[in-house]
mmCIF file of C-alpha atoms in Angstrom:
data_model
loop_
_atom_site.group_PDB
_atom_site.id
_atom_site.type_symbol
_atom_site.label_atom_id
_atom_site.label_comp_id
_atom_site.label_asym_id
_atom_site.label_seq_id
_atom_site.Cartn_x
_atom_site.Cartn_y
_atom_site.Cartn_z
ATOM 1 C CA UNK A 365 15.019 79.206 -29.774
ATOM 2 C CA UNK A 366 13.107 76.171 -27.755
ATOM 3 C CA UNK A 367 9.430 76.423 -28.570
ATOM 4 C CA UNK A 368 7.551 75.554 -25.212
ATOM 5 C CA UNK A 369 4.060 76.445 -25.764
ATOM 6 C CA UNK A 370 1.854 76.269 -29.020
ATOM 7 C CA UNK A 371 -1.756 76.909 -29.380
ATOM 8 C CA UNK A 372 -3.110 75.826 -32.816
ATOM 9 C CA UNK A 373 -6.717 77.135 -33.541
ATOM 10 C CA UNK A 374 -7.910 77.154 -29.808
ATOM 11 C CA UNK A 375 -11.177 78.332 -29.243
ATOM 12 C CA UNK A 376 -13.480 78.729 -25.804
ATOM 13 C CA UNK A 377 -16.986 78.624 -25.886
ATOM 14 C CA UNK A 378 -19.289 79.247 -22.687
ATOM 15 C CA UNK A 379 -22.856 78.054 -22.548
ATOM 16 C CA UNK A 380 -25.230 76.068 -25.147
ATOM 17 C CA UNK A 381 -27.361 76.601 -27.863
ATOM 18 C CA UNK A 382 -28.836 80.038 -28.020
ATOM 19 C CA UNK A 383 -27.062 81.158 -24.912
ATOM 20 C CA UNK A 384 -23.246 80.459 -26.238
ATOM 21 C CA UNK A 385 -20.253 82.978 -25.779
ATOM 22 C CA UNK A 386 -17.336 83.005 -27.919
ATOM 23 C CA UNK A 387 -14.452 84.073 -25.422
ATOM 24 C CA UNK A 388 -11.825 82.641 -27.743
ATOM 25 C CA UNK A 389 -11.676 82.059 -31.206
ATOM 26 C CA UNK A 390 -9.102 80.274 -33.291
ATOM 27 C CA UNK A 391 -5.992 81.521 -31.273
ATOM 28 C CA UNK A 392 -2.712 80.666 -33.036
ATOM 29 C CA UNK A 393 0.400 81.305 -30.460
ATOM 30 C CA UNK A 394 3.896 79.841 -30.243
ATOM 31 C CA UNK A 395 5.702 81.075 -27.075
ATOM 32 C CA UNK A 396 9.610 80.369 -26.732
ATOM 33 C CA UNK A 397 11.443 79.728 -23.775
ATOM 34 C CA UNK A 398 12.696 82.609 -22.096
ATOM 35 C CA UNK A 399 9.876 84.971 -23.816
ATOM 36 C CA UNK A 400 8.350 87.507 -21.451
ATOM 37 C CA UNK A 401 5.174 87.986 -23.090
ATOM 38 C CA UNK A 402 2.589 90.593 -22.159
ATOM 39 C CA UNK A 403 -1.218 89.928 -23.124
ATOM 40 C CA UNK A 404 -3.246 93.154 -23.193
ATOM 41 C CA UNK A 405 -7.260 93.864 -24.339
ATOM 42 C CA UNK A 406 -10.420 95.565 -23.060
ATOM 43 C CA UNK A 407 -12.097 93.940 -20.410
ATOM 44 C CA UNK A 408 -14.116 90.884 -21.994
ATOM 45 C CA UNK A 409 -11.521 90.448 -24.658
ATOM 46 C CA UNK A 410 -10.257 86.872 -23.584
ATOM 47 C CA UNK A 411 -7.165 87.627 -21.377
ATOM 48 C CA UNK A 412 -8.022 85.642 -18.287
ATOM 49 C CA UNK A 413 -9.848 82.757 -20.423
ATOM 50 C CA UNK A 414 -6.517 82.373 -22.488
ATOM 51 C CA UNK A 415 -4.307 82.618 -19.367
ATOM 52 C CA UNK A 416 -6.552 79.806 -17.639
ATOM 53 C CA UNK A 417 -5.987 77.666 -20.765
ATOM 54 C CA UNK A 418 -2.422 77.951 -20.752
ATOM 55 C CA UNK A 419 -2.253 77.258 -17.119
ATOM 56 C CA UNK A 420 -4.155 73.861 -17.565
ATOM 57 C CA UNK A 421 -6.945 75.374 -15.475
ATOM 58 C CA UNK A 422 -9.483 75.165 -18.292
ATOM 59 C CA UNK A 423 -9.525 72.227 -20.527
ATOM 60 C CA UNK A 424 -13.101 72.802 -22.040
ATOM 61 C CA UNK A 425 -11.764 74.483 -25.226
ATOM 62 C CA UNK A 426 -11.179 72.969 -28.835
ATOM 63 C CA UNK A 427 -8.145 73.115 -30.785
ATOM 64 C CA UNK A 428 -4.652 72.106 -30.021
ATOM 65 C CA UNK A 429 -2.485 73.051 -26.829
ATOM 66 C CA UNK A 430 1.049 71.518 -27.004
ATOM 67 C CA UNK A 431 3.207 72.116 -23.892
ATOM 68 C CA UNK A 432 6.968 70.914 -23.977
ATOM 69 C CA UNK A 433 6.076 68.788 -27.230
ATOM 70 C CA UNK A 434 3.131 67.285 -25.194
ATOM 71 C CA UNK A 435 -0.765 67.593 -26.113
ATOM 72 C CA UNK A 436 -2.362 68.888 -23.144
ATOM 73 C CA UNK A 437 -5.673 67.798 -24.154
ATOM 74 C CA UNK A 438 -5.316 64.357 -23.913
ATOM 75 C CA UNK A 439 -3.853 64.256 -20.510
ATOM 76 C CA UNK A 440 -6.230 63.116 -17.332
ATOM 77 C CA UNK A 441 -6.902 65.498 -14.580
ATOM 78 C CA UNK A 442 -4.162 63.990 -12.117
ATOM 79 C CA UNK A 443 -1.721 64.400 -14.776
ATOM 80 C CA UNK A 444 -2.811 68.087 -15.496
ATOM 81 C CA UNK A 445 -2.663 68.616 -11.663
ATOM 82 C CA UNK A 446 0.870 67.288 -11.486
ATOM 83 C CA UNK A 447 1.814 69.459 -14.480
ATOM 84 C CA UNK A 448 0.268 72.538 -12.997
ATOM 85 C CA UNK A 449 2.425 71.977 -9.908
ATOM 86 C CA UNK A 450 5.650 71.422 -11.308
ATOM 87 C CA UNK A 451 5.565 73.438 -14.611
ATOM 88 C CA UNK A 452 3.637 76.817 -13.780
ATOM 89 C CA UNK A 453 3.702 79.381 -10.895
ATOM 90 C CA UNK A 454 0.723 81.648 -10.632
ATOM 91 C CA UNK A 455 0.793 85.196 -9.700
ATOM 92 C CA UNK A 456 -2.485 87.044 -9.601
ATOM 93 C CA UNK A 457 -3.613 90.523 -8.623
ATOM 94 C CA UNK A 458 -5.423 89.702 -5.179
ATOM 95 C CA UNK A 459 -2.399 87.382 -4.165
ATOM 96 C CA UNK A 460 -4.399 84.496 -3.305
ATOM 97 C CA UNK A 461 -2.781 83.707 -0.381
ATOM 98 C CA UNK A 462 -4.231 82.395 3.076
ATOM 99 C CA UNK A 463 -4.158 85.302 5.377
ATOM 100 C CA UNK A 464 -3.829 83.386 8.531
ATOM 101 C CA UNK A 465 -0.850 81.620 7.500
ATOM 102 C CA UNK A 466 2.576 82.940 7.761
ATOM 103 C CA UNK A 467 4.742 83.694 4.853
ATOM 104 C CA UNK A 468 6.726 80.395 5.066
ATOM 105 C CA UNK A 469 3.665 78.103 5.398
ATOM 106 C CA UNK A 470 2.152 80.190 1.916
ATOM 107 C CA UNK A 471 5.431 79.399 0.281
ATOM 108 C CA UNK A 472 5.550 75.946 1.553
ATOM 109 C CA UNK A 473 2.299 74.881 0.176
ATOM 110 C CA UNK A 474 3.386 73.919 -3.450
ATOM 111 C CA UNK A 475 6.269 71.926 -1.952
ATOM 112 C CA UNK A 476 3.975 70.003 0.098
ATOM 113 C CA UNK A 477 1.525 69.174 -2.847
ATOM 114 C CA UNK A 478 4.367 68.068 -4.732
ATOM 115 C CA UNK A 479 5.575 66.051 -1.854
ATOM 116 C CA UNK A 480 8.902 67.507 -1.937
ATOM 117 C CA UNK A 481 10.052 66.919 1.644
ATOM 118 C CA UNK A 482 13.876 66.573 2.208
ATOM 119 C CA UNK A 483 14.471 64.535 -0.749
ATOM 120 C CA UNK A 484 16.691 65.023 -3.561
ATOM 121 C CA UNK A 485 14.953 65.703 -6.703
ATOM 122 C CA UNK A 486 15.627 66.964 -10.517
ATOM 123 C CA UNK A 487 13.500 69.407 -12.310
ATOM 124 C CA UNK A 488 13.543 70.636 -15.873
ATOM 125 C CA UNK A 489 13.998 74.403 -14.709
ATOM 126 C CA UNK A 490 17.094 73.443 -12.106
ATOM 127 C CA UNK A 491 19.670 74.397 -14.705
ATOM 128 C CA UNK A 492 18.198 77.594 -15.519
ATOM 129 C CA UNK A 493 17.448 79.168 -12.333
ATOM 130 C CA UNK A 494 19.477 79.487 -9.050
ATOM 131 C CA UNK A 495 17.569 76.879 -7.195
ATOM 132 C CA UNK A 496 18.869 73.859 -6.048
ATOM 133 C CA UNK A 497 16.866 71.027 -5.714
ATOM 134 C CA UNK A 498 18.934 69.168 -3.573
ATOM 135 C CA UNK A 499 18.178 71.686 -0.841
ATOM 136 C CA UNK A 500 15.748 70.469 1.669
ATOM 137 C CA UNK A 501 12.406 72.112 1.912
ATOM 138 C CA UNK A 502 13.193 74.583 4.656
ATOM 139 C CA UNK A 503 16.364 75.688 2.840
ATOM 140 C CA UNK A 504 14.717 76.116 -0.181
ATOM 141 C CA UNK A 505 11.957 78.244 1.072
ATOM 142 C CA UNK A 506 14.337 80.401 2.878
ATOM 143 C CA UNK A 507 16.748 80.867 -0.075
ATOM 144 C CA UNK A 508 13.472 81.955 -1.869
ATOM 145 C CA UNK A 509 12.497 84.406 0.659
ATOM 146 C CA UNK A 510 15.797 85.741 0.769
ATOM 147 C CA UNK A 511 16.037 86.503 -2.943
ATOM 148 C CA UNK A 512 12.811 88.310 -2.724
ATOM 149 C CA UNK A 513 13.941 90.440 -0.140
ATOM 150 C CA UNK A 514 11.237 89.063 2.528
ATOM 151 C CA UNK A 515 13.421 86.588 4.336
ATOM 152 C CA UNK A 516 12.848 88.655 7.688
ATOM 153 C CA UNK A 517 8.890 88.366 7.396
ATOM 154 C CA UNK A 518 9.117 84.362 7.159
ATOM 155 C CA UNK A 519 7.109 83.880 10.424
ATOM 156 C CA UNK A 520 4.825 86.816 9.857
ATOM 157 C CA UNK A 521 1.202 86.031 9.138
ATOM 158 C CA UNK A 522 0.290 87.571 5.472
ATOM 159 C CA UNK A 523 -2.630 89.539 7.171
ATOM 160 C CA UNK A 524 -0.027 91.626 8.599
ATOM 161 C CA UNK A 525 2.038 92.746 5.289
ATOM 162 C CA UNK A 526 1.868 95.495 3.089
ATOM 163 C CA UNK A 527 0.459 94.902 -0.648
ATOM 164 C CA UNK A 528 4.010 94.779 -1.887
ATOM 165 C CA UNK A 529 5.125 92.041 0.558
ATOM 166 C CA UNK A 530 1.790 90.121 -0.222
ATOM 167 C CA UNK A 531 2.930 90.173 -3.748
ATOM 168 C CA UNK A 532 6.519 89.148 -3.192
ATOM 169 C CA UNK A 533 5.175 86.043 -1.136
ATOM 170 C CA UNK A 534 2.914 85.169 -3.999
ATOM 171 C CA UNK A 535 5.960 85.291 -6.303
ATOM 172 C CA UNK A 536 7.913 83.447 -3.793
ATOM 173 C CA UNK A 537 5.218 80.599 -3.780
ATOM 174 C CA UNK A 538 5.097 80.589 -7.667
ATOM 175 C CA UNK A 539 8.790 80.208 -8.105
ATOM 176 C CA UNK A 540 10.131 77.892 -4.982
ATOM 177 C CA UNK A 541 9.162 74.832 -7.184
ATOM 178 C CA UNK A 542 11.439 75.781 -9.860
ATOM 179 C CA UNK A 543 8.498 76.637 -12.335
ATOM 180 C CA UNK A 544 9.723 77.298 -15.692
ATOM 181 C CA UNK A 545 6.605 79.423 -16.841
ATOM 182 C CA UNK A 546 5.141 82.162 -14.602
ATOM 183 C CA UNK A 547 1.576 83.110 -15.399
ATOM 184 C CA UNK A 548 0.796 86.625 -13.871
ATOM 185 C CA UNK A 549 -2.392 88.165 -14.071
ATOM 186 C CA UNK A 550 -2.590 91.676 -13.229
ATOM 187 C CA UNK A 551 0.321 91.075 -11.067
ATOM 188 C CA UNK A 552 0.597 94.912 -10.093
ATOM 189 C CA UNK A 553 -3.075 95.987 -10.486
ATOM 190 C CA UNK A 554 -3.681 96.375 -6.947
ATOM 191 C CA UNK A 555 -0.225 98.184 -6.112
ATOM 192 C CA UNK A 556 0.925 101.647 -5.829
ATOM 193 C CA UNK A 557 3.664 102.930 -8.497
ATOM 194 C CA UNK A 558 6.423 102.225 -5.998
ATOM 195 C CA UNK A 559 5.638 98.547 -5.167
ATOM 196 C CA UNK A 560 4.195 97.736 -8.740
ATOM 197 C CA UNK A 561 7.584 98.955 -9.790
ATOM 198 C CA UNK A 562 9.394 96.565 -7.533
ATOM 199 C CA UNK A 563 7.349 93.525 -8.655
ATOM 200 C CA UNK A 564 8.102 94.209 -12.128
ATOM 201 C CA UNK A 565 12.054 94.187 -11.523
ATOM 202 C CA UNK A 566 11.498 90.858 -9.709
ATOM 203 C CA UNK A 567 9.639 89.783 -12.711
ATOM 204 C CA UNK A 568 12.199 91.056 -15.083
ATOM 205 C CA UNK A 569 15.133 89.127 -12.985
ATOM 206 C CA UNK A 570 13.442 86.114 -13.029
ATOM 207 C CA UNK A 571 12.865 86.377 -17.003
ATOM 208 C CA UNK A 572 16.821 86.996 -16.961
ATOM 209 C CA UNK A 573 17.409 83.846 -15.100
ATOM 210 C CA UNK A 574 15.442 81.753 -17.500
ATOM 211 C CA UNK A 575 12.139 81.600 -16.619
ATOM 212 C CA UNK A 576 9.024 82.426 -19.255
ATOM 213 C CA UNK A 577 6.764 85.058 -17.878
ATOM 214 C CA UNK A 578 3.342 85.381 -19.445
ATOM 215 C CA UNK A 579 1.551 88.554 -18.010
ATOM 216 C CA UNK A 580 -1.843 89.846 -18.564
ATOM 217 C CA UNK A 581 -1.978 93.699 -17.704
ATOM 218 C CA UNK A 582 -4.455 96.629 -18.472
ATOM 219 C CA UNK A 583 -1.524 98.713 -18.166
ATOM 220 C CA UNK A 584 -0.182 99.546 -21.616
ATOM 221 C CA UNK A 585 3.134 101.290 -20.185
ATOM 222 C CA UNK A 586 4.231 97.887 -18.850
ATOM 223 C CA UNK A 587 4.047 96.506 -22.596
ATOM 224 C CA UNK A 588 7.775 98.114 -23.330
ATOM 225 C CA UNK A 589 8.997 95.987 -20.451
ATOM 226 C CA UNK A 590 8.236 92.604 -22.177
ATOM 227 C CA UNK A 591 9.541 91.219 -25.464
ATOM 228 C CA UNK A 592 6.520 90.268 -27.097
ATOM 229 C CA UNK A 593 3.241 91.963 -26.761
ATOM 230 C CA UNK A 594 -0.224 90.263 -27.598
ATOM 231 C CA UNK A 595 -3.471 92.465 -27.858
ATOM 232 C CA UNK A 596 -6.588 90.565 -27.744
ATOM 233 C CA UNK A 597 -9.999 92.076 -29.268
ATOM 234 C CA UNK A 598 -13.043 90.206 -28.739
ATOM 235 C CA UNK A 599 -11.494 86.964 -28.599
ATOM 236 C CA UNK A 600 -9.148 87.095 -31.259
ATOM 237 C CA UNK A 601 -5.696 88.171 -32.042
ATOM 238 C CA UNK A 602 -5.897 91.785 -32.919
ATOM 239 C CA UNK A 603 -2.161 92.505 -32.832
ATOM 240 C CA UNK A 604 1.220 90.703 -31.842
ATOM 241 C CA UNK A 605 4.698 92.675 -32.014
ATOM 242 C CA UNK A 606 7.926 91.406 -30.800
#
């Protein structure tokens, strides 16, 4: 298996002096390409902190973070920004969409940041997933929306969508760039059982297509849907199961 993520003795401490709070302690973790990893733990166990570090949103940690063979800590802010946009797709509980934008415009955002335009491009994930990066921006967006069953909602404002449709839009935005790693923070937390099941089915399909999924959840029933389960407790690895 191809190892894409490796953490070595990673710790995260907030505050200074006597006001320090240790959110993570000496985390050792290796994730292979194609893993579906589920991270659980009580509130305050360090789940979101770990996800922020993995997604290059937080660089104020100690230890080593190696991504695709590169040490992340040595990268500049610009390099990290480009890395986030090309390698990761983010899906969160509250969707993080722009309500007055249409579905199409929300999904277009990462392509604009990447300056994809209509130019032909290559990407490490291109060979793993169904997206053809020779497609122009509009074709790519519409193909992604079709795959997620919301093509007919493309010109509808997000504020008019149901919760399940909003999360599908968020997933479309996360994968339209061909991101090889999807970081999902409680992706079913705001959804009813039916819509939550549909979102999990989408994530499982994306995983079968070759994407690596790292999901934080409080729902222990979902751990059976992943091939790896990591439990955090007080910022430490309490258990790890395959």
